[in-house]
């Protein structure tokens, strides 16, 4: 019979060779792989070849030469790995198989990628190479349309492990063609099927593989109920083989399994199979590994694992699981690993982990857990790790964790809204690391926390041996237990001065054994840290600390600025201060008190001051006024109480001559980085400790020679004396103390000067009068502005206030001026109490640009149009703004539209004629002028005040919201938000955006967790759009959408237009702006407001655009033009 088979193969290969007429071009390369198997405790050597076939047409391969090339030894076993890789989907024929010798000492491993083959040829090849593993990765399966059953499948009969991935033909037909013999059962023990076409029919698989131990179905639809396993007996590896240590680590240990190396694992894996409930999975008998993922199983009851024995690993992820029975896992006494991550579990029964004594790993991350019941984990004394990160847990009570465990090493609670530190963590004896990253823990009341700690379990936890009299719990540990609070809200360690002895001892024990990692927190070093620092200093003096412990170097101040980067524990009381709220603290400034000296600190850094404030608190003062626009230093009565006067980085040109005579308390004066040319001689009366004068343009003339000599007398109080330079007539930039005295000269007047002075004076007076008259007319606006800025006098241009105009200024601009608008306009004007609406921050996503502009114009006193390169290039925004402003400009509001220009003058010439005419007839604001902001402020205050002024201040942080008053969003819709995204955006949506929104209590529908498998996909999409208040359309490349994305987009935009509100909201990731191909999408991106994740206000703008769940009140909203409705 074997000879007959060989003859048939010879004939077939001859025919195929004639058909193709092409010999495959092959490249043989070594295929290195660690040893997979062992025999009698000796690893079997792997000999591998990668057969690369770049030929693009059907061809034939002389496999005899390939086998010969291996040169397998005859005296010992070898694993021969044959890896065929085709660059194209072609059919490969095997030549000269009939002359190949059967390799009896060989254990074959065959893998094909994109290569098609004849089944009978492959069977003979598998037989000759004594192959046990057969893998196809990507390919079109080749077989005749009507293939008769063969008398023998000797090669395929030897196969024990099969892997079929990305087979483009019907998967069940492919399996039947491969395993096609009269004797219809095979010895396959493992079958792994992935990315298949067609549905899995387990009846056929069960008939062909009665001894199957492992069934793994990934991205394959399953018909009916999956019942597994059907083989009752454990199967050993063939030929007395065992897995090598390397292979055992991959095969068993990596999956947390503990099985002998000479048997197959008993495993069921179901991933993305359109399973819709627990009823489609039935298990019984011995099963060691069970995984179900990316399906739809919202509930599992107590019966799922009732008939299963030996389970060591259970993985149930991404199935939308919400409810678990009280005894679902009970009786699984070999279960060591349980993974329930990425589900929707909100609560767990307290008995759910009872009778699971061997459990070592529990993963419950990325669920909706809020409260953990008492004794949930307390009886699991074999646990090594608990993972509860990315939930909604706000508190962990003392009875939840297994405090008596001696095995628990790791506890993960990252990204939970925990406020109070769970003290029971400190009682777990062998815990090595507790991760509490990105929580709300702040240690704001550390005294109460320490007093809450029970000393007995704490000491039992850290004591090396309670049975030894030599144990010392106050000995600093050699192996820290890590408490990782990275990215949380720890601002410091604040204790009471009178903290009790118990709390002090508890704190000392904790810091002896636990290392608190507080990176990415914002540690503040104000006065309230001093009690903690004093206690730590006492511990150091008592020799409990050496000063080399981690907290002396790792805990660094971030605030205030002058202490930034310093060690927290090095801060002394005299360096600190605390914020206070006092009535006479200047506007825009912050006031603090330095308790040690009873000094008030007034911090006015960088707030835009043009002069010294008029009033100050009455106590001794430290004034911090750097980074402002102060040009003159004039006397104020409160300067007599000043100890520190910090005026660095201003534009001071002049100092009053007698200002220093009454500043008896002044000890630190900083005037560096200003525009001073001279310093008054009255500085000599000051009793300073520090003076800073560097980086000023001092002049070396006859009036400053005294200054040089004064500097030389006071060398030790001048900071950076070598950087105090001056300019003489002939030379620039010399250190003033090294300029010779004879160079400090002034020019003397000549005779010509005596005769010309009277004439020049009279002429100058006439010219000055003429110039003043001209300037008064030409700069009348600037004069009005200066009168208002300096004296708050506004006698001109008063207008009547329209009660509808609750926005002071709307700013229309393009993307290229967003930073300018935010920093130079929005922030300063909001700080002055004005209500500002800017296009970048306040336009509502999902509404058209036209609707947003129309609403903003209607409710604004003025509109500021900023011309830039981008604005002029795309004139749509210009035209819409001008058209909406026309109505108000016609009704005695000629200055309603304000215009400023950032673009080059040549670009302005390309504006439409209407706008050019408007700019010519009205005063143009120069954005680079020093009075630019003051002019806008003057214009915005040109209205009669009313009782609504206080109300307007409250509205400063609200936004325009065009909606219809008849809509009932949260009551009429099952979901608040329906998310649509592709695989490229899935990770960002599921791990970043959606969790943030869920923490805000939004009800969210996603295709991954809410679509019902088996239903028509378009029906699911239609229902999701109709049952959601908003559709959130997330894309990173809007020039390329698949059909489903287009369908979602069209359904959502249809609802937006029908319901007349912003149902569809588009989010663009990473700011990519390729031109879209679809007409509807192209129109949307040009006409509607969408969101960009690179926007620093992205999340706040998203929350503004979507409706707050259960908080909508539209009873007082006015409808304008029957289309939009605006509320702030």
PDB file of C-alpha atoms in Angstrom, residues 37 99 198 222 586 675 750 795 849 962:
ATOM      1  CA  UNK A  37      11.767  18.720  24.127  1.00  0.00           C
ATOM      2  CA  UNK A  99      13.044   8.999  -3.148  1.00  0.00           C
ATOM      3  CA  UNK A 198     -16.992  30.755   8.553  1.00  0.00           C
ATOM      4  CA  UNK A 222     -19.030  29.614  17.218  1.00  0.00           C
ATOM      5  CA  UNK A 586      -3.784  94.457  46.989  1.00  0.00           C
ATOM      6  CA  UNK A 675      16.540 100.237  33.011  1.00  0.00           C
ATOM      7  CA  UNK A 750      29.853 126.190  24.823  1.00  0.00           C
ATOM      8  CA  UNK A 795     -16.681 110.751  30.931  1.00  0.00           C
ATOM      9  CA  UNK A 849     -19.417  77.495  13.181  1.00  0.00           C
ATOM     10  CA  UNK A 962     -27.130  76.461  21.903  1.00  0.00           C
TER      11      UNK A 962
END
